[in-house]
């Protein structure tokens, strides 16, 4: 206490001896940079330290001359701050620093680092309340290690509270950090929070907000699990119903669901229906990524064993890669539907092509037939398990190069080589005659072939398409072609059908001969 009284006495006598009365005005504090200590100030400081070595500045008198200037300025700031804080008698004591609701004044005094460095030992109470102070915790005030009260409430301080430094103040019994924006500290991190009650940290941000904490618990225990369940449900629904909404890496591109095909065809509307029969309906669909497809929907209800076999065949069909086969994109195999999805070819089928008004040469027709034979041979050699439907209406012509494409695979039927050769023979004869069986009549294919045989070989001019101008050697080639077609359709025992190799060799030979006489 003696050293504190001595500091006050020294401060008062110093200011009254060396400074004019105007030094007590606020402008003096603001203009500290223009003030210099009196000539014998250094001697005065040294004498004071000899009398009382406990004074804070005594440990710095051996430092640079700048320390003397700081001590001089700190005495001026102390005098002003004592009066600003309305202490009863600044001549005898300086117990409290109190600035309420004066933002500029509080910020000014906090900026005087040298004052806090030499903070008077008499100060035991620091109150900087309702000053809208910002930035981080004012650690300068902690230089007054003897304080018992620190009130920084109703400001805008942010960042972390220096708990360890505050814990090092042995006399601190009252702390108020309420109504600030400090970052949250974990109570378990320190014993510091046990020294003060909750009123020290009301809406300070230091302690968890109870309502926010309850909300977090509610979210964690109730809302979060519900969200996880909903997300899992949605993901599961997408996987089962609409995998086309998932990233490509998360789905099998060859698997289609009923919901996907339903969306692609506007719920299988009549506008998307291309053709229908007793066993298969064909739709044109547009997938979610814009790909146009042909969707063959099989009407027959089958057992689970048949559906398994259907899936196995589809797996094989999906692997087909040939220039004369329509590319298979995938399939649907559910309880509600069995369907095969292939690419949509922008072009006409052979039936429409033959019925057009333009004259189609023998060579152009042979080129189409040769492409079909190559496709049949590929299927027979590489995928004998797969059968197909071969008619002039099921063979498409691509727009770009008029390449023939077998487009209708008969999923679920067993491959029968004799049937395939018969269908090719019928197709070949139709390509030459531009006549086809009347599907409205019973046993139409047999009636059609009988009609051709009636005019074979002497009256072939009656059945050959008149738009195909033929003469001389070309007529002989056409006659050979009709002979081959009728041989392929000869299924009455003993069988006289040629093999696929013989068919390919003869068609190739006819095509090469046509090029020499073209």
XYZ file of C-alpha atoms in Angstrom:
518
model
C 0.000 0.000 0.000
C 2.908 2.323 0.741
C 4.277 1.939 -2.773
C 0.853 2.690 -4.267
C 0.453 5.848 -2.169
C 3.938 6.851 -3.124
C 3.052 6.485 -6.803
C 0.014 8.723 -6.365
C 2.015 11.248 -4.480
C 4.717 11.140 -7.109
C 2.193 11.459 -9.897
C 0.424 14.414 -8.349
C 3.583 16.251 -7.397
C 5.102 15.561 -10.804
C 2.176 16.933 -12.723
C 1.787 19.971 -10.481
C 5.526 20.751 -10.594
C 6.339 20.214 -14.259
C 3.112 20.599 -16.227
C 0.762 23.523 -16.694
C -2.880 23.209 -15.792
C -3.817 22.612 -19.398
C -2.169 19.228 -19.206
C -5.291 17.910 -17.545
C -7.368 18.623 -20.615
C -8.312 15.785 -22.986
C -6.272 17.283 -25.789
C -3.067 16.690 -23.811
C -3.760 12.959 -23.806
C -4.465 13.060 -27.502
C -1.225 14.963 -28.152
C 1.129 12.811 -26.082
C 3.509 12.485 -29.000
C 4.300 16.200 -28.734
C 5.134 16.102 -25.000
C 8.600 15.451 -23.582
C 9.659 14.758 -19.988
C 11.293 17.611 -17.966
C 15.104 17.696 -17.870
C 15.395 16.210 -14.373
C 12.647 13.599 -14.900
C 15.184 10.794 -15.144
C 16.713 11.762 -11.793
C 13.271 11.902 -10.218
C 12.429 8.408 -11.468
C 15.719 7.012 -10.167
C 15.150 8.556 -6.720
C 11.650 7.147 -6.587
C 12.899 3.659 -7.405
C 15.482 3.924 -4.655
C 12.726 4.734 -2.180
C 10.338 2.066 -3.487
C 11.790 -0.651 -5.815
C 8.304 -2.251 -6.047
C 7.119 0.411 -8.490
C 6.422 -1.221 -11.867
C 8.637 1.059 -13.896
C 11.666 0.495 -11.657
C 12.602 -2.699 -13.509
C 12.948 -0.696 -16.724
C 15.108 2.270 -15.697
C 18.226 0.502 -16.948
C 16.715 0.118 -20.407
C 16.837 2.542 -23.314
C 15.926 6.252 -22.910
C 12.624 5.543 -24.643
C 11.443 3.816 -21.463
C 11.733 7.128 -19.603
C 9.485 8.738 -22.201
C 6.949 5.931 -21.793
C 6.961 6.320 -18.011
C 6.448 10.050 -18.400
C 3.522 9.540 -20.739
C 2.005 6.831 -18.585
C 1.910 9.237 -15.620
C -0.027 11.736 -17.710
C -2.464 9.056 -18.945
C -2.870 7.750 -15.386
C -3.791 11.219 -14.128
C -6.387 11.679 -16.863
C -7.786 8.166 -16.582
C -8.121 8.510 -12.814
C -10.307 11.581 -13.357
C -12.207 10.002 -16.309
C -13.046 7.072 -14.062
C -14.417 9.430 -11.368
C -12.256 8.144 -8.541
C -13.024 10.026 -5.285
C -9.580 11.538 -4.750
C -6.950 10.958 -7.428
C -4.329 12.557 -5.153
C -4.650 9.766 -2.584
C -5.843 6.698 -4.508
C -6.403 5.214 -7.993
C -8.508 2.081 -7.366
C -10.748 1.957 -10.432
C -10.681 2.339 -14.225
C -14.266 2.895 -15.268
C -15.491 3.963 -18.744
C -19.147 3.307 -19.559
C -20.845 4.102 -22.882
C -17.949 6.127 -24.305
C -16.635 4.133 -27.299
C -14.025 6.627 -28.517
C -12.632 7.309 -25.036
C -12.412 3.609 -24.156
C -10.724 2.793 -27.476
C -8.242 5.668 -26.937
C -7.112 4.471 -23.507
C -6.916 0.851 -24.628
C -4.507 1.953 -27.355
C -1.967 3.253 -24.777
C 0.147 0.111 -24.452
C 2.705 1.939 -22.291
C 0.063 2.816 -19.683
C -0.995 -0.814 -19.204
C 2.662 -1.773 -19.106
C 3.157 0.518 -16.049
C -0.393 0.076 -14.697
C -0.578 1.553 -11.147
C -0.595 -1.117 -8.463
C -3.561 0.620 -6.801
C -5.941 -0.308 -9.643
C -8.128 -3.233 -8.574
C -11.263 -2.654 -10.666
C -11.425 -2.346 -14.494
C -14.825 -1.660 -16.083
C -15.053 -1.058 -19.854
C -18.783 -1.524 -20.334
C -21.136 -0.771 -23.246
C -18.508 0.803 -25.462
C -19.117 -1.232 -28.669
C -15.459 -2.237 -28.625
C -14.476 -4.668 -31.378
C -11.524 -6.877 -32.330
C -10.117 -9.505 -30.008
C -9.915 -9.722 -26.232
C -8.001 -6.629 -24.867
C -5.067 -8.538 -23.415
C -3.308 -5.267 -22.412
C -5.554 -4.963 -19.361
C -4.153 -8.245 -18.047
C -0.897 -6.410 -17.317
C -2.717 -5.131 -14.220
C -2.241 -8.517 -12.595
C -3.481 -7.330 -9.199
C -7.069 -6.622 -10.312
C -10.025 -8.167 -8.513
C -12.772 -7.106 -10.953
C -12.833 -7.172 -14.778
C -16.034 -6.145 -16.562
C -16.013 -6.128 -20.398
C -19.743 -6.654 -20.887
C -21.926 -5.171 -23.648
C -19.234 -4.842 -26.298
C -18.472 -6.525 -29.606
C -15.325 -8.422 -28.693
C -14.688 -11.584 -30.739
C -12.181 -14.403 -30.998
C -11.120 -16.695 -28.171
C -10.924 -15.669 -24.516
C -7.379 -16.072 -23.111
C -8.480 -18.481 -20.405
C -4.946 -19.376 -19.383
C -3.926 -15.727 -18.910
C -7.063 -14.952 -16.906
C -6.438 -18.008 -14.761
C -3.071 -16.485 -13.898
C -4.696 -13.497 -12.136
C -4.743 -14.689 -8.510
C -6.948 -11.877 -7.106
C -9.618 -11.934 -9.837
C -12.936 -12.686 -8.119
C -15.465 -10.974 -10.399
C -15.477 -11.429 -14.174
C -18.167 -10.284 -16.600
C -17.802 -11.067 -20.328
C -21.528 -11.083 -21.076
C -23.036 -9.830 -24.324
C -20.031 -10.169 -26.598
C -19.190 -12.313 -29.603
C -16.409 -14.502 -28.324
C -15.779 -17.948 -29.797
C -17.102 -20.902 -27.849
C -14.770 -22.592 -25.369
C -15.215 -26.130 -24.155
C -16.008 -26.109 -20.446
C -14.035 -29.311 -19.929
C -10.856 -27.666 -21.209
C -10.137 -25.743 -18.011
C -10.984 -25.348 -14.352
C -11.243 -21.629 -15.055
C -15.029 -21.643 -15.586
C -15.608 -23.155 -12.167
C -14.393 -19.918 -10.532
C -17.344 -17.927 -11.874
C -21.053 -18.527 -12.246
C -23.040 -18.524 -15.473
C -23.939 -14.817 -15.105
C -20.360 -13.993 -16.085
C -20.897 -15.381 -19.587
C -24.504 -14.525 -20.564
C -24.709 -14.421 -24.370
C -20.967 -13.991 -24.565
C -20.420 -16.854 -26.972
C -17.910 -18.386 -24.567
C -20.332 -21.018 -23.303
C -22.684 -23.070 -25.473
C -26.050 -21.455 -26.004
C -28.589 -23.651 -24.234
C -31.264 -23.259 -26.895
C -28.733 -23.837 -29.642
C -27.367 -26.812 -27.756
C -30.848 -28.302 -27.411
C -31.431 -27.673 -31.104
C -28.181 -29.443 -31.942
C -29.194 -32.368 -29.752
C -32.610 -32.440 -31.423
C -31.015 -32.396 -34.863
C -28.458 -34.996 -33.870
C -30.872 -37.411 -32.201
C -34.040 -36.949 -34.240
C -33.749 -34.870 -37.388
C -30.414 -36.276 -38.537
C -31.496 -39.942 -38.364
C -34.729 -39.043 -40.165
C -32.736 -37.263 -42.865
C -30.423 -40.253 -43.203
C -33.420 -42.585 -43.509
C -35.033 -40.331 -46.114
C -31.790 -40.079 -48.071
C -31.376 -43.843 -47.951
C -34.997 -44.263 -49.047
C -34.538 -41.797 -51.914
C -31.283 -43.417 -52.960
C -32.877 -46.841 -52.789
C -35.855 -45.615 -54.821
C -33.505 -44.189 -57.442
C -31.522 -47.422 -57.574
C -34.665 -49.516 -58.004
C -36.916 -47.222 -60.029
C -34.895 -44.455 -61.707
C -31.178 -45.290 -61.801
C -30.859 -42.930 -64.783
C -30.804 -40.059 -62.252
C -27.657 -41.471 -60.646
C -24.108 -40.806 -61.889
C -22.994 -43.216 -64.594
C -20.523 -44.848 -62.241
C -23.384 -45.812 -59.900
C -25.598 -47.616 -62.387
C -25.532 -50.411 -64.914
C -26.139 -48.790 -68.259
C -27.686 -51.928 -69.769
C -30.423 -52.248 -67.127
C -33.714 -50.409 -67.582
C -36.612 -50.266 -65.157
C -40.321 -50.066 -65.871
C -40.356 -46.483 -64.561
C -37.520 -45.484 -66.920
C -39.263 -46.891 -69.982
C -42.598 -45.464 -68.857
C -41.004 -42.010 -68.658
C -39.310 -42.506 -72.039
C -42.641 -43.237 -73.763
C -44.945 -40.848 -71.882
C -46.513 -43.788 -70.043
C -46.557 -45.897 -73.216
C -48.853 -43.489 -74.977
C -50.327 -44.192 -78.411
C -48.241 -41.369 -79.862
C -45.130 -43.435 -79.152
C -46.575 -46.745 -80.359
C -44.899 -47.803 -83.619
C -46.449 -51.228 -84.162
C -48.234 -53.949 -82.251
C -48.881 -57.656 -82.592
C -50.163 -60.513 -80.469
C -46.782 -60.985 -78.816
C -44.805 -57.729 -79.129
C -45.573 -54.003 -78.992
C -42.921 -51.663 -80.330
C -42.548 -48.101 -79.025
C -40.281 -45.222 -79.850
C -38.856 -43.722 -76.660
C -36.491 -40.961 -75.591
C -34.256 -41.638 -72.605
C -33.427 -39.030 -69.994
C -30.088 -38.243 -71.694
C -31.856 -37.608 -75.017
C -31.056 -40.961 -76.679
C -33.834 -42.125 -78.999
C -34.631 -45.813 -78.663
C -36.830 -48.587 -79.961
C -38.513 -50.457 -77.119
C -39.875 -53.948 -77.815
C -42.360 -54.904 -75.096
C -43.162 -58.605 -74.828
C -46.742 -59.256 -73.785
C -46.569 -62.905 -72.766
C -46.662 -63.579 -69.030
C -43.917 -66.016 -68.097
C -42.643 -67.784 -65.003
C -39.690 -66.651 -62.926
C -37.580 -69.353 -64.590
C -38.443 -67.967 -68.023
C -37.621 -64.479 -66.855
C -34.223 -65.694 -65.692
C -33.609 -67.257 -69.112
C -34.773 -64.021 -70.729
C -32.187 -62.065 -68.746
C -29.430 -64.487 -69.752
C -30.279 -64.104 -73.444
C -30.433 -60.321 -73.076
C -26.956 -60.368 -71.556
C -25.743 -62.021 -74.748
C -27.727 -59.777 -77.088
C -26.233 -56.745 -75.377
C -22.765 -57.920 -76.474
C -23.671 -58.038 -80.181
C -21.375 -55.846 -82.269
C -21.778 -55.962 -86.042
C -22.343 -53.387 -88.743
C -25.506 -55.174 -89.892
C -27.116 -55.496 -86.462
C -28.931 -52.777 -84.578
C -27.047 -52.011 -81.362
C -28.790 -53.264 -78.222
C -28.788 -50.712 -75.370
C -30.245 -52.905 -72.657
C -33.354 -54.559 -71.361
C -36.025 -54.541 -68.669
C -36.848 -57.735 -66.825
C -39.309 -57.146 -64.009
C -42.573 -58.671 -62.897
C -44.412 -55.885 -64.694
C -42.538 -55.988 -67.979
C -40.082 -57.719 -70.236
C -38.626 -55.452 -72.885
C -35.598 -55.089 -75.131
C -34.207 -51.601 -75.777
C -32.247 -50.934 -78.972
C -30.998 -47.820 -80.716
C -33.489 -45.965 -82.873
C -32.395 -45.903 -86.511
C -33.374 -42.844 -88.492
C -34.244 -44.508 -91.758
C -36.853 -46.540 -93.567
C -37.254 -50.287 -93.541
C -36.665 -52.440 -96.605
C -40.392 -52.925 -97.220
C -40.942 -49.166 -97.516
C -37.763 -48.816 -99.558
C -38.968 -51.409 -102.106
C -42.407 -49.797 -102.314
C -41.010 -46.380 -103.182
C -41.455 -44.981 -106.672
C -37.747 -44.880 -107.518
C -36.165 -47.602 -109.607
C -33.949 -49.793 -107.437
C -31.244 -51.579 -109.416
C -30.375 -55.230 -109.094
C -26.955 -54.347 -107.687
C -28.397 -52.131 -104.939
C -30.775 -54.904 -103.907
C -27.937 -57.429 -103.828
C -25.898 -55.088 -101.632
C -28.708 -55.075 -99.061
C -29.078 -58.864 -99.226
C -25.317 -59.361 -98.802
C -25.324 -57.193 -95.657
C -28.188 -59.249 -94.231
C -26.342 -62.501 -94.959
C -23.226 -61.180 -93.206
C -25.300 -60.320 -90.140
C -26.897 -63.803 -90.131
C -23.516 -65.485 -90.423
C -22.129 -63.422 -87.521
C -25.030 -64.470 -85.304
C -24.779 -68.095 -86.337
C -21.015 -68.269 -85.740
C -20.627 -66.107 -82.637
C -24.026 -66.217 -80.920
C -25.931 -69.355 -81.970
C -28.148 -68.991 -78.880
C -29.747 -65.837 -80.302
C -32.499 -65.884 -82.897
C -34.081 -63.003 -84.787
C -37.012 -61.980 -86.935
C -36.062 -61.481 -90.598
C -38.622 -59.734 -92.803
C -38.508 -56.776 -95.124
C -40.281 -54.764 -92.409
C -37.800 -55.683 -89.646
C -34.645 -54.906 -91.647
C -33.825 -51.191 -91.491
C -31.699 -49.057 -93.787
C -29.510 -46.475 -92.108
C -29.784 -42.936 -93.386
C -26.088 -42.364 -93.907
C -24.988 -45.295 -96.110
C -28.110 -47.438 -96.650
C -26.493 -50.244 -94.634
C -29.062 -52.956 -93.797
C -29.597 -53.576 -90.079
C -31.367 -56.579 -88.574
C -33.403 -54.908 -85.849
C -35.774 -57.456 -84.320
C -34.326 -60.108 -82.006
C -36.765 -62.776 -80.905
C -35.991 -63.041 -77.212
C -37.286 -66.216 -75.623
C -37.372 -68.315 -78.822
C -34.829 -70.996 -79.432
C -32.527 -70.593 -82.383
C -33.445 -72.838 -85.277
C -31.051 -72.774 -88.230
C -33.587 -74.233 -90.620
C -36.105 -71.521 -89.705
C -33.483 -68.800 -90.134
C -32.583 -70.084 -93.613
C -36.297 -70.316 -94.515
C -36.846 -66.706 -93.446
C -33.828 -65.577 -95.442
C -35.154 -67.334 -98.548
C -38.513 -65.617 -98.132
C -36.715 -62.278 -97.628
C -34.581 -62.803 -100.738
C -37.591 -63.599 -102.925
C -39.428 -60.502 -101.637
C -36.370 -58.376 -102.486
C -36.637 -59.537 -106.126
C -40.403 -59.556 -106.594
C -41.455 -56.677 -104.325
C -44.391 -58.970 -103.431
C -45.052 -60.264 -99.943
C -47.462 -62.643 -98.220
C -50.906 -61.387 -97.311
C -50.784 -61.643 -93.537
C -54.577 -61.438 -93.417
C -54.891 -64.873 -95.007
C -54.335 -68.169 -93.287
C -51.119 -69.942 -94.277
C -50.107 -66.838 -96.215
C -46.409 -67.718 -96.587
C -47.167 -71.089 -98.181
C -49.652 -69.505 -100.591
C -47.118 -66.822 -101.500
C -44.350 -69.341 -102.241
C -46.705 -71.497 -104.292
C -47.530 -68.469 -106.417
C -43.826 -67.860 -107.103
C -43.194 -71.523 -107.917
C -46.053 -71.539 -110.410
C -44.137 -68.979 -112.500
C -40.724 -70.547 -111.934
C -38.678 -70.888 -114.079
C -40.430 -70.045 -117.352
C -42.593 -67.036 -116.434
C -40.382 -65.206 -113.969
C -41.075 -61.923 -115.779
C -44.549 -62.099 -114.248
C -43.200 -61.951 -110.662
C -39.956 -59.915 -110.940
C -40.358 -56.292 -109.804
C -40.933 -54.277 -112.977
C -39.062 -51.279 -111.512
C -35.867 -53.343 -111.685
C -34.758 -53.062 -115.309
C -33.039 -56.326 -116.184
C -31.862 -57.956 -119.373
C -29.353 -60.471 -120.663
C -26.892 -61.799 -118.103
C -28.607 -59.848 -115.310
C -31.742 -61.908 -115.867
C -29.714 -65.077 -115.388
C -28.410 -63.723 -112.080
C -31.948 -62.921 -110.950
C -33.022 -66.430 -111.911
C -30.166 -67.886 -109.822
C -31.213 -65.698 -106.916
C -34.845 -66.882 -107.079
C -33.613 -70.454 -107.287
C -31.579 -69.910 -104.106
C -34.542 -68.313 -102.366
C -36.868 -71.198 -103.236
C -34.261 -73.725 -102.119
C -34.051 -71.968 -98.752
C -37.835 -72.194 -98.339
C -37.960 -75.871 -99.239
C -38.684 -77.452 -95.880
C -40.500 -80.550 -97.116
C -38.409 -83.659 -96.343
C -35.931 -84.550 -97.582
C -34.546 -81.058 -96.890
C -32.820 -79.368 -99.806
C -31.869 -76.172 -97.931
C -28.353 -74.858 -98.602
C -26.011 -74.064 -95.726
C -25.206 -70.514 -94.611
C -21.749 -70.854 -96.149
C -23.238 -71.802 -99.511
C -25.716 -68.928 -99.270
C -22.952 -66.429 -98.493
C -20.732 -67.697 -101.309
C -23.517 -67.510 -103.902
C -24.757 -64.061 -102.867
C -21.172 -62.742 -102.836
C -20.589 -64.199 -106.287
C -23.780 -62.611 -107.611
C -22.791 -59.244 -106.140
C -19.317 -59.369 -107.670
C -20.768 -60.363 -111.055
C -23.250 -57.495 -110.903
C -20.387 -55.055 -110.348
C -18.657 -56.252 -113.510
C -21.811 -55.800 -115.575
C -22.990 -52.634 -113.889
